[in-house]
PDB file of C-alpha atoms in Angstrom:
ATOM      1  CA  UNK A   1      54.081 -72.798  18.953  1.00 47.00           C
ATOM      2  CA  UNK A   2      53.406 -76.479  18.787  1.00 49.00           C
ATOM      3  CA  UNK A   3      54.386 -78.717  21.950  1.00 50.00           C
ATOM      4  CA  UNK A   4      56.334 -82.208  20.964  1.00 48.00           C
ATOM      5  CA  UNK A   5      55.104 -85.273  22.892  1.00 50.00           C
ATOM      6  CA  UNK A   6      57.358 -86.147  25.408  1.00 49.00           C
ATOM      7  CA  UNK A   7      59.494 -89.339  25.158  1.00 48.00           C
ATOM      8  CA  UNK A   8      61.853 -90.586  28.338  1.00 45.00           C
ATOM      9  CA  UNK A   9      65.404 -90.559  27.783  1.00 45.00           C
ATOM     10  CA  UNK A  10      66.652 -93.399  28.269  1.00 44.00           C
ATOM     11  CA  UNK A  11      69.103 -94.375  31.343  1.00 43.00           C
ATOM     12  CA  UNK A  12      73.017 -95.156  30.923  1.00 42.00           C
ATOM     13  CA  UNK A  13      71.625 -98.840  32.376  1.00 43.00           C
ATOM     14  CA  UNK A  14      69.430 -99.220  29.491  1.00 44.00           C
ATOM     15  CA  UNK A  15      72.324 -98.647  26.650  1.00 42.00           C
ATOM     16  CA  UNK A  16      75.749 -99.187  28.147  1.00 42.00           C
ATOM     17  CA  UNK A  17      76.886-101.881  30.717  1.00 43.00           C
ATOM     18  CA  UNK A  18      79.730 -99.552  31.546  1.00 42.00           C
ATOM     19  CA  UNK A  19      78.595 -98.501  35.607  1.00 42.00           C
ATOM     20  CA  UNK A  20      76.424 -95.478  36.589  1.00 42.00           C
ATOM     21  CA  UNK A  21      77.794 -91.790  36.693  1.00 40.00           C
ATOM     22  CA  UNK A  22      76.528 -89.533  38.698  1.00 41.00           C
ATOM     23  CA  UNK A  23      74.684 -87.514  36.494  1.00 41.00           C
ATOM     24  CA  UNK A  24      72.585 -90.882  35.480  1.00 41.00           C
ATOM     25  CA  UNK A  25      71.277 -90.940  38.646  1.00 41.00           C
ATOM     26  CA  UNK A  26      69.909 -87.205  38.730  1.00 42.00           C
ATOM     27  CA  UNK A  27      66.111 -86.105  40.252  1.00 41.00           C
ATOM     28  CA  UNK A  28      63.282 -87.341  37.899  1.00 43.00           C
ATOM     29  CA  UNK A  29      62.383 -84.015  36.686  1.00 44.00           C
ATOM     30  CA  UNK A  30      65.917 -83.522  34.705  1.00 43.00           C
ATOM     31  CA  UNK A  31      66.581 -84.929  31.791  1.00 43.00           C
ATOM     32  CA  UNK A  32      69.278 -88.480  32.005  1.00 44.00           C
ATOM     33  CA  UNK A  33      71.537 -88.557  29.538  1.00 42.00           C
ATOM     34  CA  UNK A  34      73.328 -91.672  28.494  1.00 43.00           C
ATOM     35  CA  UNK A  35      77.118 -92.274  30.029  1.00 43.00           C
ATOM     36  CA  UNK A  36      78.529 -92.129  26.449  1.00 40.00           C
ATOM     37  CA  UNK A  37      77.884 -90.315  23.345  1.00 44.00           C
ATOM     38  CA  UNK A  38      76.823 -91.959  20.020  1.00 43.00           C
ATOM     39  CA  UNK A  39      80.352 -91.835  19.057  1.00 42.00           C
ATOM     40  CA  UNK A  40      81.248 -94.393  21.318  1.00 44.00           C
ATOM     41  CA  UNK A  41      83.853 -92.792  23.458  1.00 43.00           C
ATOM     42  CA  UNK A  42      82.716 -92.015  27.212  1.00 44.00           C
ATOM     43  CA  UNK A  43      81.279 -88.561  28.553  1.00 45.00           C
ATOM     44  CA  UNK A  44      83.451 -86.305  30.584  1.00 44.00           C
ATOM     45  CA  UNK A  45      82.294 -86.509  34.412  1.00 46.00           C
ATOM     46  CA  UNK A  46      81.632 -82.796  33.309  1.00 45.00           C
ATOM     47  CA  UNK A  47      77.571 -81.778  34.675  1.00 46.00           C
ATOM     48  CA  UNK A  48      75.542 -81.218  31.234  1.00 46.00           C
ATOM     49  CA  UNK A  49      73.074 -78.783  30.996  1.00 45.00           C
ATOM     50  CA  UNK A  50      69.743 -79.421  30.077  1.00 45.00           C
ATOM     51  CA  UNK A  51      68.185 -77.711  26.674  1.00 46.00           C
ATOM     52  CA  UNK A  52      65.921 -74.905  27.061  1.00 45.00           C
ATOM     53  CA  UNK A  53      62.768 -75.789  27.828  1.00 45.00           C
ATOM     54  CA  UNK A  54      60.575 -73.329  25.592  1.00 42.00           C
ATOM     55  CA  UNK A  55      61.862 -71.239  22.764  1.00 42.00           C
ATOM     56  CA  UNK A  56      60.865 -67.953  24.536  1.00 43.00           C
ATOM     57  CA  UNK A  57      63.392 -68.971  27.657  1.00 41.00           C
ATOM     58  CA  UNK A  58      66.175 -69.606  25.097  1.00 40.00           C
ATOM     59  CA  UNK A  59      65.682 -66.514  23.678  1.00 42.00           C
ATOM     60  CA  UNK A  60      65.345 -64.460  26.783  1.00 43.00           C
ATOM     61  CA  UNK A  61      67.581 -66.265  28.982  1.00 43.00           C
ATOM     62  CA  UNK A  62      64.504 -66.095  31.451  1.00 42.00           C
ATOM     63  CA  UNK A  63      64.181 -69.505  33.680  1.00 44.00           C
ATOM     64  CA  UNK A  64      61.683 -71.962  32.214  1.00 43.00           C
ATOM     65  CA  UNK A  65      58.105 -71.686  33.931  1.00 46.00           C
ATOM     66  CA  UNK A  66      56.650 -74.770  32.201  1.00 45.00           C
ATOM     67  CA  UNK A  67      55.612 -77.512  35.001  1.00 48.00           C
ATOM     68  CA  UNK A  68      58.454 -80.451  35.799  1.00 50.00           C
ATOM     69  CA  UNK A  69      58.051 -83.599  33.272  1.00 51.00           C
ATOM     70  CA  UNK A  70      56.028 -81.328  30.799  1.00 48.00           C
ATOM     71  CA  UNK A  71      57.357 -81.526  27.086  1.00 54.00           C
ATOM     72  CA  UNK A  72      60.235 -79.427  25.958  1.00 51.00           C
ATOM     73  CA  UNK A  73      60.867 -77.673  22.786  1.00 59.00           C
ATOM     74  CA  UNK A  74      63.615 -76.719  20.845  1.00 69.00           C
ATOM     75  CA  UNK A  75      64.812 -73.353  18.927  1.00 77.00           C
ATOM     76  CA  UNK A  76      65.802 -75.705  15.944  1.00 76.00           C
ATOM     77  CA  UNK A  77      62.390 -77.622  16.156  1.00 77.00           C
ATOM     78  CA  UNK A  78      60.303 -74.532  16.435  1.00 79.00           C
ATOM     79  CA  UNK A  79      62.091 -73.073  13.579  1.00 82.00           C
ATOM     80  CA  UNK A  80      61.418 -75.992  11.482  1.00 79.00           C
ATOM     81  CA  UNK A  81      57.862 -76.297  12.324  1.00 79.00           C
ATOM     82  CA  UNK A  82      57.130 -72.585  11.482  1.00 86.00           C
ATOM     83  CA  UNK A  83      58.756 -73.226   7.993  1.00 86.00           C
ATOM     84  CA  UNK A  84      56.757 -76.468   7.539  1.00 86.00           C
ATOM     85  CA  UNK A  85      53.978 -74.559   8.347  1.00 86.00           C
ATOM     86  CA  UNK A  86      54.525 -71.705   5.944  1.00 86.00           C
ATOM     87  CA  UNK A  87      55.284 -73.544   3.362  1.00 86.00           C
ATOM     88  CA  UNK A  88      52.171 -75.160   3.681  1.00 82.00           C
ATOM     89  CA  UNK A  89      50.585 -72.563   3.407  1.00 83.00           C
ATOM     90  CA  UNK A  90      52.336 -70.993   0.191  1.00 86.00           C
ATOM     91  CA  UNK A  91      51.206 -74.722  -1.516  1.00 83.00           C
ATOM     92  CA  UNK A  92      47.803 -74.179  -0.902  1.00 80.00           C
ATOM     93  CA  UNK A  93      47.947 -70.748  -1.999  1.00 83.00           C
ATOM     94  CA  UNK A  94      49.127 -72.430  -4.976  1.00 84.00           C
ATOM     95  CA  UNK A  95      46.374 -74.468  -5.375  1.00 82.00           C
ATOM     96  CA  UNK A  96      43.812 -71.525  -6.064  1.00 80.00           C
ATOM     97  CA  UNK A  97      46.203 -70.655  -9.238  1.00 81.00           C
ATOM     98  CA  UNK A  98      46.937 -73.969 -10.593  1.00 82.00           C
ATOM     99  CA  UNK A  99      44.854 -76.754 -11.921  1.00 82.00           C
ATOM    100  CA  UNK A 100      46.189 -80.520 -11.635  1.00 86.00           C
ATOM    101  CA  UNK A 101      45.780 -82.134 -14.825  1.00 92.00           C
ATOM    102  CA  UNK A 102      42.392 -84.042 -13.477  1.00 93.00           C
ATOM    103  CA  UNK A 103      39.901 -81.220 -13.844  1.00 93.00           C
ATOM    104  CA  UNK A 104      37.812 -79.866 -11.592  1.00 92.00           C
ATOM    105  CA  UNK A 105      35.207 -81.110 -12.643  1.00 94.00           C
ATOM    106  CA  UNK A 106      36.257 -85.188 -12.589  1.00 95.00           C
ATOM    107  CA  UNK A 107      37.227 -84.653  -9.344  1.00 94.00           C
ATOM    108  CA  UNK A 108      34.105 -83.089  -7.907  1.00 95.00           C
ATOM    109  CA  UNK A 109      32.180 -86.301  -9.732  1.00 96.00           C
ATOM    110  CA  UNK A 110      34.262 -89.187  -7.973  1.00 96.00           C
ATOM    111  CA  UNK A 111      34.665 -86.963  -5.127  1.00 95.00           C
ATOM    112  CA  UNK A 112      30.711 -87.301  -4.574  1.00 95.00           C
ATOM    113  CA  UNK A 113      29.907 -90.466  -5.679  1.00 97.00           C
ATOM    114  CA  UNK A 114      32.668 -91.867  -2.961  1.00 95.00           C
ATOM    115  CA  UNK A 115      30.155 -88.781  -0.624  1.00 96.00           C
ATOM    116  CA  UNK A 116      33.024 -86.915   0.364  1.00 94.00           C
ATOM    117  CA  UNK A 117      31.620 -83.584   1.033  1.00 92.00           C
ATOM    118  CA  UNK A 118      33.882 -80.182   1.324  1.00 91.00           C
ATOM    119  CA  UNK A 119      33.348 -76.368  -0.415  1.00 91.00           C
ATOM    120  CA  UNK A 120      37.152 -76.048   0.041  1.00 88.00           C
ATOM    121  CA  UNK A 121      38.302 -75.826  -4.161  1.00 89.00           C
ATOM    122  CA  UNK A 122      41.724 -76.462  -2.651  1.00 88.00           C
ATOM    123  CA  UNK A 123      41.162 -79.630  -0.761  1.00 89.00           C
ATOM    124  CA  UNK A 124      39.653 -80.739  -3.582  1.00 91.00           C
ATOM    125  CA  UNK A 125      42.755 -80.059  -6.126  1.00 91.00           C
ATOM    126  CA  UNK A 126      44.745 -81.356  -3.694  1.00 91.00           C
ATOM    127  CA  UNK A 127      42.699 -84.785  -3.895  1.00 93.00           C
ATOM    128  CA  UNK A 128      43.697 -84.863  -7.821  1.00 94.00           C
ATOM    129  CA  UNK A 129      46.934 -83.579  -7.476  1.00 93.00           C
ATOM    130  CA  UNK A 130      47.549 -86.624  -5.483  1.00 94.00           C
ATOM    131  CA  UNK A 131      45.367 -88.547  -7.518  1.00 94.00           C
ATOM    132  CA  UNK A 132      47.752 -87.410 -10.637  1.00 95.00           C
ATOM    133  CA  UNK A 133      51.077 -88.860  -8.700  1.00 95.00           C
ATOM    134  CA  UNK A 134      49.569 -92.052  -7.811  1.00 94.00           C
ATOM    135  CA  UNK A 135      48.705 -92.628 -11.600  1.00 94.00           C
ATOM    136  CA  UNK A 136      52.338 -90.919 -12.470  1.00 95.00           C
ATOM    137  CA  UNK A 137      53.952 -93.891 -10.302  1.00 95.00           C
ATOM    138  CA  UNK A 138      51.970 -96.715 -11.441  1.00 94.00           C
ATOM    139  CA  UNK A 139      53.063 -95.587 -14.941  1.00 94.00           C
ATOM    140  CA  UNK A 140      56.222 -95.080 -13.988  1.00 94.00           C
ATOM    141  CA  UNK A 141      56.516 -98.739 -12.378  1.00 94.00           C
ATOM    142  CA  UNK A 142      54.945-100.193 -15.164  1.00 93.00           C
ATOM    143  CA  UNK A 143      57.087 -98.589 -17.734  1.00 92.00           C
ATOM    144  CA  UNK A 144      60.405 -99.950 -16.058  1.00 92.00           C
ATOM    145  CA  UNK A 145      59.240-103.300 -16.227  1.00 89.00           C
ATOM    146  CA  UNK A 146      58.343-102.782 -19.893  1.00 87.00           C
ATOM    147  CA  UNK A 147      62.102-101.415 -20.311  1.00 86.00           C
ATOM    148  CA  UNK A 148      63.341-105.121 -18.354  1.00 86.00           C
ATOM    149  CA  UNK A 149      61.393-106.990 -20.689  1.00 81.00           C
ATOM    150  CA  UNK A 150      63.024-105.834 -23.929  1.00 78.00           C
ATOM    151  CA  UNK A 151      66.500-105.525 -22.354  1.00 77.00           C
ATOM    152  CA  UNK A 152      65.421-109.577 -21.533  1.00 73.00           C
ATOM    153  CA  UNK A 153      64.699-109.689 -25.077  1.00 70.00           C
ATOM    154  CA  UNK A 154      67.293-107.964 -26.467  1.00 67.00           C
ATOM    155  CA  UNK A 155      69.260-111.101 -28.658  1.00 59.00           C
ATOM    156  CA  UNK A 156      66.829-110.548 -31.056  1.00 60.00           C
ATOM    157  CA  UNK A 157      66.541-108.004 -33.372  1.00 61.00           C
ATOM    158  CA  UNK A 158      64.241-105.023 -32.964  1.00 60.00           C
ATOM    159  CA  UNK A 159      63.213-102.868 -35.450  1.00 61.00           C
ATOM    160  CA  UNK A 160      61.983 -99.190 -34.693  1.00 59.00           C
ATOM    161  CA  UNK A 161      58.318-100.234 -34.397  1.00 61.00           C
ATOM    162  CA  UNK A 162      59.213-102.731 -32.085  1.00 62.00           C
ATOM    163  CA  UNK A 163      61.460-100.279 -30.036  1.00 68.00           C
ATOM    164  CA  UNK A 164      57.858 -98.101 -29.073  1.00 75.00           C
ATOM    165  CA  UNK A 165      56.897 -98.369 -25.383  1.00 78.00           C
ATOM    166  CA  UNK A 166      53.154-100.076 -25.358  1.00 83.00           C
ATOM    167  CA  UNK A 167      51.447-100.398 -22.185  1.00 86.00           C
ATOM    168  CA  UNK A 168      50.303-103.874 -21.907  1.00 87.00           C
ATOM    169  CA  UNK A 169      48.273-104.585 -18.944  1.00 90.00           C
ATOM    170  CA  UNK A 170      50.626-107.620 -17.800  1.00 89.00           C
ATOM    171  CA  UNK A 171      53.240-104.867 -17.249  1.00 89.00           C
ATOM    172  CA  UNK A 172      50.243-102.771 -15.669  1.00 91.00           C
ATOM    173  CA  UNK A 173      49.239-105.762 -13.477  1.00 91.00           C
ATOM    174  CA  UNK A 174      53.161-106.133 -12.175  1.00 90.00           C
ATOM    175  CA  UNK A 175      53.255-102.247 -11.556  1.00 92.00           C
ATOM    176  CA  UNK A 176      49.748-102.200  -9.401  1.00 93.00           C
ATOM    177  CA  UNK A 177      50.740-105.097  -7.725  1.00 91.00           C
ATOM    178  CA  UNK A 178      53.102-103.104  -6.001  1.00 91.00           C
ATOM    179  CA  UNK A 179      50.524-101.224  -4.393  1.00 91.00           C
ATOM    180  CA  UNK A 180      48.311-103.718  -3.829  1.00 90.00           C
ATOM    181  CA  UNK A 181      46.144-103.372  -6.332  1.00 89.00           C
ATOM    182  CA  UNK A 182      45.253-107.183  -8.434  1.00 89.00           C
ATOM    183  CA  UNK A 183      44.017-106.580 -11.482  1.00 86.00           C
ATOM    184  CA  UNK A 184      44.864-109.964 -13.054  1.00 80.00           C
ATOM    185  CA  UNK A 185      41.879-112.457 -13.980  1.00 78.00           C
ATOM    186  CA  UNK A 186      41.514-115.460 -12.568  1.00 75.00           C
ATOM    187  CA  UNK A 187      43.599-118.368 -13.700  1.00 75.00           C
ATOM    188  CA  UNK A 188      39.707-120.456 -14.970  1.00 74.00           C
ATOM    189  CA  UNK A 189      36.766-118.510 -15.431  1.00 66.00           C
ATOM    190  CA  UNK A 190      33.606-119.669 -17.246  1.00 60.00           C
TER     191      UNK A 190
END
């Protein structure tokens, strides 16, 4: 189980102007918690209990041995790590059945020209797989401002030739741009 870094909480000073309550002003090594919630309406003088401080106290009801100011965890958080995890997992086990459309091949070729070195054929598919989206978007982009143009251009009269997507490289140019990526020429060359 992965630890969270630990942020402070922050005091009721630091968000309301509304004076102290008691619990506010509790021993450093519990948790503060702010004198109203983030509906807006004050907190009951009621003491709060602090979370669980490790997923295996929660679960046993056991006190929490972890050392005062060290990071706590959550049930929900530890849940949603393991399924991050796992599905991580299943996706690269994916990646060993599946192909990107850039084939191996390519990739291996600009993957050691730019001397990126791994034996991993996953990492590698991985690399073109997000190679493939980044091309899919800058298509994408490019073919939305192609679609602005002729709506721009609509008054006139286009026949079905005319009505053909064509990628022109201003509308290529516009779409990179976007990732900051300038493929235009200079306005004078010689």
């Amino acid at each position: 189980m992965a630890d969270t870094p630990h942020q402070p909480e922050s005091t009721a000073m630091d968000t309301d102007p509304q004076p102290t309550t008691a619990h506010a002003l509790a021993e450093p090594n519990e948790p503060q918690h702010p004198a109203s919630d983030m509906s807006g309406e004050p907190a009951s003088d009621a003491p709060h209990s602090p979370p669980p401080a490790t997923a295996d106290a929660s679960t046993h009801g056991a006190p929490s041995t972890s050392a005062p100011g060290a990071p706590m965890t959550d049930d929900s958080a530890a849940k949603s790590l393991n399924a991050k995890e796992k599905s991580l997992a299943e996706f690269l086990l994916t990646m060993d059945d599946r192909q990107p459309l850039i084939p191996d091949a390519v990739t291996e070729y600009y993957l050691a020209r730019t001397g990126f070195e791994c034996d991993d054929i996953r990492i590698k598919r991985l690399l073109a797989l997000v190679a493939q989206k980044f091309v899919s978007d800058v298509v994408t982009d490019a073919y939305q401002y192609s679609r602005v143009q002729q709506l721009g251009n609509k008054e006139r009269k286009l026949t079905k030739k005319d009505r053909r997507a064509v990628l022109t490289m201003d509308d290529l140019s516009k779409a990179l741009q976007e990732y900051g990526v300038n493929i235009r020429k200079p306005d004078y060359y010689s």
